[in-house]
Amino acid sequence: MLRKMISAAAFALVLAAGTPAHAGGGKAKISVAFDQKLPNVPGKSMKAVMVEYEPGGISPGHTHPDSAFIYATVLEGAIRSAVNEGPVKTYKAGESFAEFPGDHHSVSANASDTKPARLLAVFVLDTGETELTIDDK
C-alpha cells in the first residue's frame, strides 16, 4: 500500500505545478506536489513535497508538525541528513529515510557543491496542518 501511495505522489509530481512553500537560505526550493485527505483515516492527509537543492544548497535546521510522519526518497544527487542526535548520513538517489513525529532535522543539505539534488518527502499528518516546516529560531 505504501508503494502505491509513493507511486501516486510521484505521478502527481508529473501532473502538478508545485507552488514554492519555503526556501531555506535561498538555496532550497520546496514545493507541495500532492495533497490528499485519506478517505480511510478521518482527520489525516498525505502531502508530497519536492525539495530541490542547488549545488551546495542547504535547508536550515527544522521540525515538522507534531502529527507528521515523513518518508523521504532521494530522487537525484545525494543529500546529507541528520535527525535528532544521530550522525550525519549521506543518502544517494534511490535511498530513503524516515522522520517520526517530534523529530528535529538538524542537517539537510546537498552533498555536492557541483550538482543539484532533489528529494520527495511524503507526509502523513493531521489534515488541518498548514505549516509543514518550522525553522529553528
PDB file of C-alpha atoms in Angstrom:
ATOM      1  CA  MET A   1       0.000   0.000   0.000  1.00  0.00           C
ATOM      2  CA  LEU A   2       2.870   2.398   0.836  1.00  0.00           C
ATOM      3  CA  ARG A   3       4.354   1.683  -2.616  1.00  0.00           C
ATOM      4  CA  LYS A   4       1.031   2.680  -4.193  1.00  0.00           C
ATOM      5  CA  MET A   5       0.938   5.917  -2.177  1.00  0.00           C
ATOM      6  CA  ILE A   6       4.522   6.766  -3.177  1.00  0.00           C
ATOM      7  CA  SER A   7       3.740   5.965  -6.814  1.00  0.00           C
ATOM      8  CA  ALA A   8       0.665   8.175  -6.680  1.00  0.00           C
ATOM      9  CA  ALA A   9       2.694  11.010  -5.185  1.00  0.00           C
ATOM     10  CA  ALA A  10       5.418  10.639  -7.819  1.00  0.00           C
ATOM     11  CA  PHE A  11       2.796  10.604 -10.572  1.00  0.00           C
ATOM     12  CA  ALA A  12       1.265  13.750  -9.090  1.00  0.00           C
ATOM     13  CA  LEU A  13       4.651  15.443  -9.473  1.00  0.00           C
ATOM     14  CA  VAL A  14       4.402  14.958 -13.208  1.00  0.00           C
ATOM     15  CA  LEU A  15       0.894  16.430 -13.282  1.00  0.00           C
ATOM     16  CA  ALA A  16       1.041  19.120 -10.609  1.00  0.00           C
ATOM     17  CA  ALA A  17       2.631  22.510 -10.866  1.00  0.00           C
ATOM     18  CA  GLY A  18       4.214  22.935  -7.457  1.00  0.00           C
ATOM     19  CA  THR A  19       3.937  26.206  -5.575  1.00  0.00           C
ATOM     20  CA  PRO A  20       7.016  27.324  -3.642  1.00  0.00           C
ATOM     21  CA  ALA A  21       6.287  26.954   0.056  1.00  0.00           C
ATOM     22  CA  HIS A  22       9.635  27.733   1.702  1.00  0.00           C
ATOM     23  CA  ALA A  23      13.210  28.446   0.747  1.00  0.00           C
ATOM     24  CA  GLY A  24      15.975  27.755   3.245  1.00  0.00           C
ATOM     25  CA  GLY A  25      18.683  30.366   2.790  1.00  0.00           C
ATOM     26  CA  GLY A  26      17.570  30.892  -0.801  1.00  0.00           C
ATOM     27  CA  LYS A  27      19.192  27.607  -1.786  1.00  0.00           C
ATOM     28  CA  ALA A  28      16.420  25.038  -1.337  1.00  0.00           C
ATOM     29  CA  LYS A  29      13.170  25.263  -3.278  1.00  0.00           C
ATOM     30  CA  ILE A  30      10.273  23.468  -1.626  1.00  0.00           C
ATOM     31  CA  SER A  31       7.006  22.819  -3.470  1.00  0.00           C
ATOM     32  CA  VAL A  32       3.848  20.975  -2.425  1.00  0.00           C
ATOM     33  CA  ALA A  33       3.243  18.479  -5.212  1.00  0.00           C
ATOM     34  CA  PHE A  34       0.374  16.424  -3.793  1.00  0.00           C
ATOM     35  CA  ASP A  35      -2.265  16.998  -1.095  1.00  0.00           C
ATOM     36  CA  GLN A  36      -4.971  14.411  -0.442  1.00  0.00           C
ATOM     37  CA  LYS A  37      -7.207  13.661   2.533  1.00  0.00           C
ATOM     38  CA  LEU A  38      -7.017   9.974   3.445  1.00  0.00           C
ATOM     39  CA  PRO A  39     -10.545   8.616   2.962  1.00  0.00           C
ATOM     40  CA  ASN A  40      -9.998   5.672   5.313  1.00  0.00           C
ATOM     41  CA  VAL A  41      -8.293   7.684   8.103  1.00  0.00           C
ATOM     42  CA  PRO A  42     -10.538  10.568   9.191  1.00  0.00           C
ATOM     43  CA  GLY A  43      -8.640  13.753  10.036  1.00  0.00           C
ATOM     44  CA  LYS A  44      -5.429  12.675   8.268  1.00  0.00           C
ATOM     45  CA  SER A  45      -3.924  13.711   4.934  1.00  0.00           C
ATOM     46  CA  MET A  46      -0.988  12.737   2.765  1.00  0.00           C
ATOM     47  CA  LYS A  47       1.124  15.540   1.316  1.00  0.00           C
ATOM     48  CA  ALA A  48       4.094  15.125  -1.002  1.00  0.00           C
ATOM     49  CA  VAL A  49       6.743  17.828  -1.003  1.00  0.00           C
ATOM     50  CA  MET A  50       9.521  18.229  -3.588  1.00  0.00           C
ATOM     51  CA  VAL A  51      12.755  19.641  -2.136  1.00  0.00           C
ATOM     52  CA  GLU A  52      15.212  20.886  -4.761  1.00  0.00           C
ATOM     53  CA  TYR A  53      18.756  21.873  -3.796  1.00  0.00           C
ATOM     54  CA  GLU A  54      21.141  23.894  -5.896  1.00  0.00           C
ATOM     55  CA  PRO A  55      24.772  22.754  -5.766  1.00  0.00           C
ATOM     56  CA  GLY A  56      25.925  23.375  -2.190  1.00  0.00           C
ATOM     57  CA  GLY A  57      22.341  24.163  -1.145  1.00  0.00           C
ATOM     58  CA  ILE A  58      21.047  23.713   2.380  1.00  0.00           C
ATOM     59  CA  SER A  59      17.907  23.965   4.465  1.00  0.00           C
ATOM     60  CA  PRO A  60      18.112  25.346   7.992  1.00  0.00           C
ATOM     61  CA  GLY A  61      17.548  23.050  10.971  1.00  0.00           C
ATOM     62  CA  HIS A  62      13.842  22.476  11.431  1.00  0.00           C
ATOM     63  CA  THR A  63      10.991  20.428  12.811  1.00  0.00           C
ATOM     64  CA  HIS A  64       7.643  19.449  11.340  1.00  0.00           C
ATOM     65  CA  PRO A  65       4.157  19.370  12.885  1.00  0.00           C
ATOM     66  CA  ASP A  66       3.853  17.014  15.859  1.00  0.00           C
ATOM     67  CA  SER A  67       1.386  14.894  13.887  1.00  0.00           C
ATOM     68  CA  ALA A  68       3.731  14.362  10.912  1.00  0.00           C
ATOM     69  CA  PHE A  69       5.296  11.054   9.899  1.00  0.00           C
ATOM     70  CA  ILE A  70       7.599  11.607   6.908  1.00  0.00           C
ATOM     71  CA  TYR A  71       9.076   9.203   4.381  1.00  0.00           C
ATOM     72  CA  ALA A  72      11.702  10.812   2.125  1.00  0.00           C
ATOM     73  CA  THR A  73      13.292   9.408  -1.037  1.00  0.00           C
ATOM     74  CA  VAL A  74      16.254  10.985  -2.813  1.00  0.00           C
ATOM     75  CA  LEU A  75      15.373  11.321  -6.496  1.00  0.00           C
ATOM     76  CA  GLU A  76      18.547  12.947  -7.829  1.00  0.00           C
ATOM     77  CA  GLY A  77      22.045  13.506  -6.480  1.00  0.00           C
ATOM     78  CA  ALA A  78      22.867  12.954  -2.823  1.00  0.00           C
ATOM     79  CA  ILE A  79      21.540  14.519   0.384  1.00  0.00           C
ATOM     80  CA  ARG A  80      23.337  14.873   3.731  1.00  0.00           C
ATOM     81  CA  SER A  81      20.875  14.439   6.582  1.00  0.00           C
ATOM     82  CA  ALA A  82      20.886  14.186  10.370  1.00  0.00           C
ATOM     83  CA  VAL A  83      17.860  13.715  12.598  1.00  0.00           C
ATOM     84  CA  ASN A  84      17.861  14.375  16.343  1.00  0.00           C
ATOM     85  CA  GLU A  85      21.245  13.478  17.846  1.00  0.00           C
ATOM     86  CA  GLY A  86      22.026  10.945  15.118  1.00  0.00           C
ATOM     87  CA  PRO A  87      25.065  11.067  12.856  1.00  0.00           C
ATOM     88  CA  VAL A  88      25.122  12.882   9.528  1.00  0.00           C
ATOM     89  CA  LYS A  89      24.415  10.343   6.807  1.00  0.00           C
ATOM     90  CA  THR A  90      24.568  10.754   3.028  1.00  0.00           C
ATOM     91  CA  TYR A  91      21.640   9.317   1.069  1.00  0.00           C
ATOM     92  CA  LYS A  92      22.072   8.781  -2.681  1.00  0.00           C
ATOM     93  CA  ALA A  93      19.414   8.672  -5.406  1.00  0.00           C
ATOM     94  CA  GLY A  94      17.043   5.780  -4.712  1.00  0.00           C
ATOM     95  CA  GLU A  95      17.726   5.697  -0.953  1.00  0.00           C
ATOM     96  CA  SER A  96      15.149   6.645   1.673  1.00  0.00           C
ATOM     97  CA  PHE A  97      14.814   7.686   5.297  1.00  0.00           C
ATOM     98  CA  ALA A  98      12.009   8.431   7.741  1.00  0.00           C
ATOM     99  CA  GLU A  99      11.298  11.169  10.252  1.00  0.00           C
ATOM    100  CA  PHE A 100       8.951  10.492  13.158  1.00  0.00           C
ATOM    101  CA  PRO A 101       6.623  12.914  14.962  1.00  0.00           C
ATOM    102  CA  GLY A 102       8.661  15.280  17.128  1.00  0.00           C
ATOM    103  CA  ASP A 103      11.987  14.645  15.356  1.00  0.00           C
ATOM    104  CA  HIS A 104      14.412  17.534  14.824  1.00  0.00           C
ATOM    105  CA  HIS A 105      16.009  17.602  11.358  1.00  0.00           C
ATOM    106  CA  SER A 106      19.307  19.286  12.232  1.00  0.00           C
ATOM    107  CA  VAL A 107      21.118  18.767   8.892  1.00  0.00           C
ATOM    108  CA  SER A 108      19.566  18.766   5.425  1.00  0.00           C
ATOM    109  CA  ALA A 109      21.893  19.677   2.573  1.00  0.00           C
ATOM    110  CA  ASN A 110      23.026  18.826  -0.916  1.00  0.00           C
ATOM    111  CA  ALA A 111      26.116  16.625  -0.574  1.00  0.00           C
ATOM    112  CA  SER A 112      27.578  18.105  -3.784  1.00  0.00           C
ATOM    113  CA  ASP A 113      28.955  21.572  -4.489  1.00  0.00           C
ATOM    114  CA  THR A 114      28.684  20.991  -8.254  1.00  0.00           C
ATOM    115  CA  LYS A 115      25.462  19.030  -8.930  1.00  0.00           C
ATOM    116  CA  PRO A 116      21.819  19.646  -7.941  1.00  0.00           C
ATOM    117  CA  ALA A 117      19.889  17.258  -5.692  1.00  0.00           C
ATOM    118  CA  ARG A 118      16.170  16.513  -5.254  1.00  0.00           C
ATOM    119  CA  LEU A 119      14.132  14.579  -2.754  1.00  0.00           C
ATOM    120  CA  LEU A 120      10.463  13.748  -2.396  1.00  0.00           C
ATOM    121  CA  ALA A 121       9.137  13.897   1.161  1.00  0.00           C
ATOM    122  CA  VAL A 122       5.766  12.253   1.767  1.00  0.00           C
ATOM    123  CA  PHE A 123       3.963  13.433   4.903  1.00  0.00           C
ATOM    124  CA  VAL A 124       1.099  11.718   6.708  1.00  0.00           C
ATOM    125  CA  LEU A 125      -0.276  14.297   9.135  1.00  0.00           C
ATOM    126  CA  ASP A 126      -3.346  15.975  10.573  1.00  0.00           C
ATOM    127  CA  THR A 127      -5.428  17.476   7.767  1.00  0.00           C
ATOM    128  CA  GLY A 128      -5.576  20.916   9.418  1.00  0.00           C
ATOM    129  CA  GLU A 129      -1.794  21.406   9.401  1.00  0.00           C
ATOM    130  CA  THR A 130      -0.790  24.210   7.049  1.00  0.00           C
ATOM    131  CA  GLU A 131       2.810  24.925   8.044  1.00  0.00           C
ATOM    132  CA  LEU A 132       4.854  21.850   7.104  1.00  0.00           C
ATOM    133  CA  THR A 133       8.292  23.125   8.155  1.00  0.00           C
ATOM    134  CA  ILE A 134       9.157  25.153  11.257  1.00  0.00           C
ATOM    135  CA  ASP A 135      12.703  26.559  11.039  1.00  0.00           C
ATOM    136  CA  ASP A 136      14.907  26.708  14.117  1.00  0.00           C
ATOM    137  CA  LYS A 137      14.978  30.150  15.677  1.00  0.00           C
TER     138      LYS A 137
END
